[in-house]
């Protein structure tokens, strides 16, 4: 498998200023040293509570914000070296709330055709044909072309947003909470559509959600993020069968078990996440962790091997998985 996207020690720190003098009051470490690889054609999930830095990471990948540290390579080339228009064609984003991401004054036809118009692709007639084909691809009737966003249901709006994202034939689609604003019954349909499109069009997804159940349905691998850091990375199957990081365990506890005969060990997520403005020292999860040890309060754990996962080493940033002394 070849790497489509590589993130190396990526960081984004926001300096917050305030007061009458506008002095810097602190630094929010929104993304704090993330390394990840997305292989061509795969679907990688990014999961974590609200505020852990998922959307910031998405914006960094799309080159919408500058990096404070680290490197991002797309198709082997640093994203800062890509011509902006070319990067825009190759990477697209689908957002949580299609109502605010779709221009209310534009018809569905104009919304879906807009990227083709901006990038001056094809003749007017070709763009029209392409737009209708895109609507078909996302399961919308051609008659929807003349409607406006307020005349559509939430699920239909998200389909329009997906059609627009696909217009330029991107290699990578970053989906940021694409179903979080939808009713549960509609969520399933949109997830099925996204899954089907990925295999049909050979897309690569970075799929962001705060909901491990959603990510588990659509992703092959999952990265668990906590206060700006990836704390566990594993195949979706392995992570859901046996999460290794206590935070991943707690996220899984919130996921309902479909089989009532099967009991999962409940491990409640305790308290609120600490402020990224003043993160705790050591492992940022330690104030909430039921297994906290002395070292957790002092040092952020490196990636420890926690076993094998489809032939590869499984990694978790957790002192519980440190090799015993003398190993
Ligand atoms: P998520 O998408 O996981 O909910 P975000 O990436 O939106 O998280 O935010 C991560 C952290 O960075 C939050 O504490 C948020 O308040 C902060 N943050 C995000 N964008 C900015 C910004 N432009 N300026 C200052 N702080 C920001
Ligand atoms: Mg977000």
Coordinates of C-alpha atoms and ligand atoms in Angstrom, one line a residue:
X1 CA 0.0 0.0 0.0
X2 CA 1.3 3.4 -0.8
X3 CA 0.9 6.4 1.5
X4 CA -1.3 9.1 0.1
X5 CA -1.0 11.4 3.1
X6 CA 1.7 11.5 5.8
X7 CA 1.6 13.7 8.9
X8 CA 4.8 14.0 10.9
X9 CA 4.8 15.7 14.3
X10 CA 2.1 18.1 13.2
X11 CA 1.3 20.9 15.7
X12 CA -1.0 23.9 15.8
X13 CA -0.9 26.1 18.9
X14 CA -3.3 29.1 19.2
X15 CA -2.0 32.0 21.2
X16 CA -4.9 33.5 23.2
X17 CA -4.6 37.1 24.1
X18 CA -6.9 39.2 26.2
X19 CA -7.2 42.0 28.8
X20 CA -6.8 45.7 28.1
X21 CA -3.2 45.3 26.9
X22 CA -4.0 42.4 24.6
X23 CA -1.1 40.4 26.1
X24 CA -0.8 36.7 25.4
X25 CA -2.6 34.9 28.1
X26 CA -1.9 31.4 27.1
X27 CA -1.5 28.8 24.4
X28 CA -4.1 26.3 23.2
X29 CA -2.3 23.3 22.0
X30 CA -5.1 22.3 19.6
X31 CA -3.0 19.8 17.7
X32 CA 0.2 18.8 19.6
X33 CA 2.5 16.5 17.7
X34 CA 0.4 14.2 15.6
X35 CA 1.9 11.6 13.3
X36 CA -0.3 9.5 11.0
X37 CA -0.3 7.9 7.6
X38 CA -3.3 7.4 5.3
X39 CA -2.8 4.8 2.6
X40 CA -4.4 5.3 -0.8
X41 CA -7.9 3.9 -0.8
X42 CA -8.3 3.5 2.9
X43 CA -10.7 5.0 5.4
X44 CA -9.0 6.2 8.6
X45 CA -11.2 7.3 11.5
X46 CA -10.3 10.1 13.9
X47 CA -12.3 9.9 17.1
X48 CA -12.3 11.9 20.3
X49 CA -14.4 14.2 22.4
X50 CA -15.4 17.7 21.3
X51 CA -12.4 20.1 21.5
X52 CA -9.7 17.5 21.2
X53 CA -8.4 19.1 17.9
X54 CA -10.1 17.0 15.2
X55 CA -11.3 19.9 13.1
X56 CA -8.1 21.8 13.5
X57 CA -6.2 18.8 12.2
X58 CA -8.6 18.6 9.2
X59 CA -7.9 22.3 8.4
X60 CA -4.1 21.7 8.6
X61 CA -4.4 18.8 6.2
X62 CA -6.3 20.9 3.7
X63 CA -3.7 23.6 4.0
X64 CA -6.4 26.1 5.3
X65 CA -4.2 27.0 8.3
X66 CA -0.4 27.1 8.7
X67 CA 1.4 24.5 10.7
X68 CA 3.3 25.6 13.8
X69 CA 5.5 22.5 13.6
X70 CA 5.9 19.3 11.7
X71 CA 5.3 18.3 8.1
X72 CA 2.4 17.1 6.0
X73 CA 3.1 15.3 2.7
X74 CA 0.4 14.6 0.1
X75 CA 1.4 12.1 -2.6
X76 CA 5.0 12.4 -1.4
X77 CA 5.2 16.2 -1.7
X78 CA 5.1 18.7 1.1
X79 CA 1.6 20.4 1.0
X80 CA 3.3 23.9 1.2
X81 CA 4.9 23.1 -2.2
X82 CA 1.6 22.2 -3.9
X83 CA 0.0 24.9 -6.1
X84 CA -3.1 25.9 -4.1
X85 CA -5.6 25.3 -7.0
X86 CA -4.1 21.8 -7.5
X87 CA -4.4 20.9 -3.8
X88 CA -8.0 22.2 -3.8
X89 CA -8.8 19.8 -6.6
X90 CA -7.1 16.8 -4.9
X91 CA -8.6 17.3 -1.4
X92 CA -12.1 18.0 -0.5
X93 CA -14.0 18.4 2.7
X94 CA -17.6 17.5 3.8
X95 CA -18.7 19.4 7.0
X96 CA -21.1 18.6 9.8
X97 CA -23.8 21.1 9.1
X98 CA -24.7 21.1 5.4
X99 CA -27.2 23.9 6.0
X100 CA -24.5 26.4 6.9
X101 CA -22.0 25.1 4.3
X102 CA -24.4 25.4 1.4
X103 CA -25.2 28.9 0.0
X104 CA -29.0 29.3 0.6
X105 CA -29.3 31.6 -2.4
X106 CA -27.9 29.0 -4.9
X107 CA -29.8 26.2 -6.5
X108 CA -28.6 22.6 -6.1
X109 CA -27.4 22.7 -9.7
X110 CA -25.3 25.9 -9.1
X111 CA -23.9 24.5 -5.8
X112 CA -22.7 21.3 -7.3
X113 CA -21.4 23.0 -10.5
X114 CA -19.6 25.7 -8.6
X115 CA -16.2 23.9 -8.3
X116 CA -16.3 23.1 -12.0
X117 CA -17.0 26.7 -12.8
X118 CA -14.3 28.0 -10.5
X119 CA -11.7 25.7 -12.0
X120 CA -13.0 26.4 -15.5
X121 CA -13.6 22.7 -16.3
X122 CA -15.5 21.8 -19.5
X123 CA -18.1 23.7 -21.5
X124 CA -21.3 24.9 -20.0
X125 CA -23.1 21.9 -21.5
X126 CA -20.5 19.5 -20.1
X127 CA -20.8 21.1 -16.7
X128 CA -24.5 20.6 -16.8
X129 CA -24.2 17.0 -17.7
X130 CA -21.5 16.4 -15.1
X131 CA -23.7 18.0 -12.4
X132 CA -26.7 15.7 -13.2
X133 CA -24.3 12.7 -13.2
X134 CA -23.0 13.8 -9.8
X135 CA -26.6 14.1 -8.4
X136 CA -27.2 10.5 -9.6
X137 CA -24.0 9.4 -8.0
X138 CA -25.2 10.5 -4.6
X139 CA -28.7 9.1 -5.1
X140 CA -30.6 12.4 -5.8
X141 CA -33.2 12.7 -8.6
X142 CA -32.4 15.1 -11.5
X143 CA -35.4 17.2 -10.5
X144 CA -33.6 18.2 -7.3
X145 CA -31.3 20.3 -9.4
X146 CA -33.7 23.3 -9.4
X147 CA -34.3 23.3 -5.7
X148 CA -32.7 25.4 -3.0
X149 CA -31.1 24.2 0.3
X150 CA -34.2 25.1 2.4
X151 CA -36.4 22.9 0.2
X152 CA -34.3 19.8 1.0
X153 CA -34.2 17.5 4.0
X154 CA -31.0 17.2 6.1
X155 CA -30.0 14.0 4.4
X156 CA -30.6 15.5 1.0
X157 CA -28.5 18.5 1.8
X158 CA -25.7 16.4 3.0
X159 CA -25.9 14.4 -0.3
X160 CA -25.6 17.7 -2.2
X161 CA -22.5 18.6 -0.1
X162 CA -21.0 15.2 -1.0
X163 CA -21.8 15.7 -4.7
X164 CA -20.1 19.1 -4.7
X165 CA -17.1 17.6 -2.9
X166 CA -16.8 14.9 -5.6
X167 CA -17.2 17.3 -8.5
X168 CA -13.4 17.7 -9.1
X169 CA -12.6 14.1 -8.7
X170 CA -10.6 14.4 -5.4
X171 CA -8.2 11.7 -4.2
X172 CA -8.8 12.5 -0.5
X173 CA -12.1 13.5 1.1
X174 CA -12.0 14.7 4.7
X175 CA -15.4 14.2 6.3
X176 CA -15.7 16.3 9.5
X177 CA -18.7 14.9 11.6
X178 CA -20.6 14.4 8.3
X179 CA -23.6 12.7 10.0
X180 CA -23.6 14.3 13.5
X181 CA -26.3 16.7 12.7
X182 CA -28.6 14.1 11.1
X183 CA -31.3 11.9 12.6
X184 CA -30.1 8.4 13.4
X185 CA -32.2 6.8 10.6
X186 CA -30.8 9.3 8.0
X187 CA -27.2 8.8 9.5
X188 CA -27.2 5.2 8.4
X189 CA -28.2 6.0 4.8
X190 CA -25.6 8.7 4.4
X191 CA -22.9 6.4 5.9
X192 CA -23.9 3.7 3.5
X193 CA -23.6 6.2 0.6
X194 CA -20.2 7.3 1.8
X195 CA -19.0 3.7 2.1
X196 CA -20.3 2.8 -1.3
X197 CA -18.7 5.9 -3.0
X198 CA -15.4 5.1 -1.5
X199 CA -15.2 1.7 -3.0
X200 CA -16.8 2.7 -6.3
X201 CA -14.6 5.8 -6.8
X202 CA -11.5 4.6 -5.1
X203 CA -11.5 7.5 -2.6
X204 CA -9.4 7.8 0.5
X205 CA -11.2 9.1 3.6
X206 CA -10.2 10.8 6.8
X207 CA -13.4 10.4 8.7
X208 CA -13.9 12.5 11.8
X209 CA -16.5 11.9 14.5
X210 CA -16.8 12.2 18.2
X211 CA -18.8 8.9 18.0
X212 CA -16.8 5.7 18.0
X213 CA -19.9 3.7 16.8
X214 CA -20.1 5.8 13.7
X215 CA -16.3 5.6 13.0
X216 CA -16.4 1.9 13.6
X217 CA -19.0 1.4 10.9
X218 CA -17.1 3.1 8.1
X219 CA -13.4 3.0 8.9
X220 CA -10.7 0.3 8.5
X221 CA -8.3 1.9 11.0
X222 CA -9.0 4.3 13.9
X223 CA -6.9 6.9 15.6
X224 CA -8.1 8.0 19.0
X225 CA -7.3 11.6 19.8
X226 CA -7.1 13.3 23.2
X227 CA -6.2 16.9 23.8
X228 CA -4.3 17.4 20.6
X229 CA -2.5 14.0 20.6
X230 CA -3.2 10.6 19.1
X231 CA -3.2 8.2 22.0
X232 CA -4.1 5.0 20.3
X233 CA -4.0 3.7 16.7
X234 CA -5.4 0.3 15.6
X235 CA -7.5 -1.5 13.1
X236 CA -11.2 -0.7 13.7
X237 CA -11.9 -4.3 14.4
X238 CA -9.1 -4.6 17.0
X239 CA -9.9 -1.3 18.6
X240 CA -13.5 -2.2 19.1
X241 CA -12.8 -5.7 20.2
X242 CA -10.1 -4.8 22.7
X243 CA -9.2 -1.1 23.2
X244 CA -5.8 -0.8 24.9
X245 CA -5.8 2.8 26.0
X246 CA -8.1 3.6 29.0
X247 CA -9.5 6.6 27.1
X248 CA -10.4 4.3 24.2
X249 CA -12.0 1.9 26.6
X250 CA -14.1 4.7 28.1
X251 CA -15.2 5.9 24.6
X252 CA -16.2 2.4 23.7
X253 CA -18.3 2.1 26.9
X254 CA -20.5 4.8 25.6
X255 CA -21.3 2.7 22.5
X256 CA -24.4 0.5 22.9
X257 CA -23.9 -3.2 22.6
X258 CA -26.2 -4.7 19.9
X259 CA -26.2 -8.1 21.5
X260 CA -28.0 -8.0 24.9
X261 CA -26.5 -11.3 25.9
X262 CA -23.0 -9.8 25.7
X263 CA -21.9 -7.7 28.6
X264 CA -19.2 -5.2 28.1
X265 CA -17.1 -4.0 31.1
X266 CA -18.5 -0.5 31.7
X267 CA -15.8 2.1 32.1
X268 CA -17.5 5.5 32.4
X269 CA -15.8 8.5 31.1
X270 CA -15.2 10.5 34.2
X271 CA -15.6 14.3 34.3
X272 CA -14.9 16.8 31.6
X273 CA -11.8 17.0 29.4
X274 CA -9.3 19.4 30.9
X275 CA -8.8 22.7 29.2
X276 CA -6.3 22.6 26.3
X277 CA -5.2 26.1 27.5
X278 CA -3.6 24.5 30.6
X279 CA -3.3 20.8 29.9
X280 CA -2.2 18.6 32.8
X281 CA 1.5 17.6 32.8
X282 CA 2.4 14.0 31.8
X283 CA -0.3 12.0 30.2
X284 CA -3.2 14.5 29.6
X285 CA -5.7 11.8 30.4
X286 CA -4.3 11.1 33.9
X287 CA -6.7 13.2 35.9
X288 CA -9.6 11.1 34.5
X289 CA -7.9 7.7 34.3
X290 CA -8.9 4.9 36.7
X291 CA -5.4 3.3 36.3
X292 CA -3.3 6.4 37.0
X293 CA 0.2 5.8 38.3
X294 CA 2.9 8.2 39.5
X295 CA 4.7 8.3 36.2
X296 CA 1.5 9.3 34.4
X297 CA 1.5 12.6 36.2
X298 CA 5.1 13.4 35.1
X299 CA 5.8 12.1 31.6
X300 CA 3.8 11.8 28.4
X301 CA 4.1 8.1 27.5
X302 CA 5.9 7.2 24.2
X303 CA 4.1 4.8 21.8
X304 CA 4.3 1.3 23.4
X305 CA 3.7 -1.9 21.5
X306 CA 0.6 -3.5 22.9
X307 CA 0.5 -6.6 20.7
X308 CA -0.1 -7.5 17.1
X309 CA -2.8 -6.3 14.8
X310 CA -3.2 -7.7 11.3
X311 CA 0.5 -8.4 11.2
X312 CA 1.6 -5.0 12.4
X313 CA 2.5 -3.8 15.9
X314 CA -0.3 -2.1 17.8
X315 CA 0.6 1.1 19.5
X316 CA -0.8 3.0 22.5
X317 CA 0.6 6.0 24.4
X318 CA 0.0 4.6 27.8
X319 CA 2.3 3.7 30.7
X320 CA 0.2 0.7 31.5
X321 CA 1.7 -0.9 28.3
X322 CA 5.3 -0.1 29.2
X323 CA 7.4 -3.2 29.1
X324 CA 8.1 -4.6 32.5
X325 CA 11.5 -3.8 33.9
X326 CA 14.1 -6.4 33.0
X327 CA 12.4 -7.2 29.6
Ligands
LIG1 P1 -12.8 19.3 17.7 O1 -13.0 19.5 16.2 O2 -12.2 18.0 18.1 O3 -14.0 19.6 18.5 P2 -11.2 21.8 17.4 O4 -10.1 21.4 16.5 O5 -12.4 22.5 16.9 O6 -11.7 20.4 18.2 O7 -10.6 22.6 18.6 C1 -9.5 22.2 19.4 C2 -9.2 23.3 20.4 O8 -8.6 24.4 19.8 C3 -10.4 23.7 21.2 O9 -10.0 24.0 22.5 C4 -10.8 25.0 20.5 O10 -11.4 25.9 21.4 C5 -9.4 25.5 20.1 N1 -9.5 26.4 18.8 C6 -9.9 25.9 17.6 N2 -9.8 26.9 16.7 C7 -9.3 28.0 17.3 C8 -8.9 29.3 16.9 N3 -9.0 29.7 15.7 N4 -8.4 30.1 17.9 C9 -8.3 29.7 19.2 N5 -8.6 28.5 19.6 C10 -9.1 27.6 18.7
LIG2 MG1 -14.8 19.7 15.2

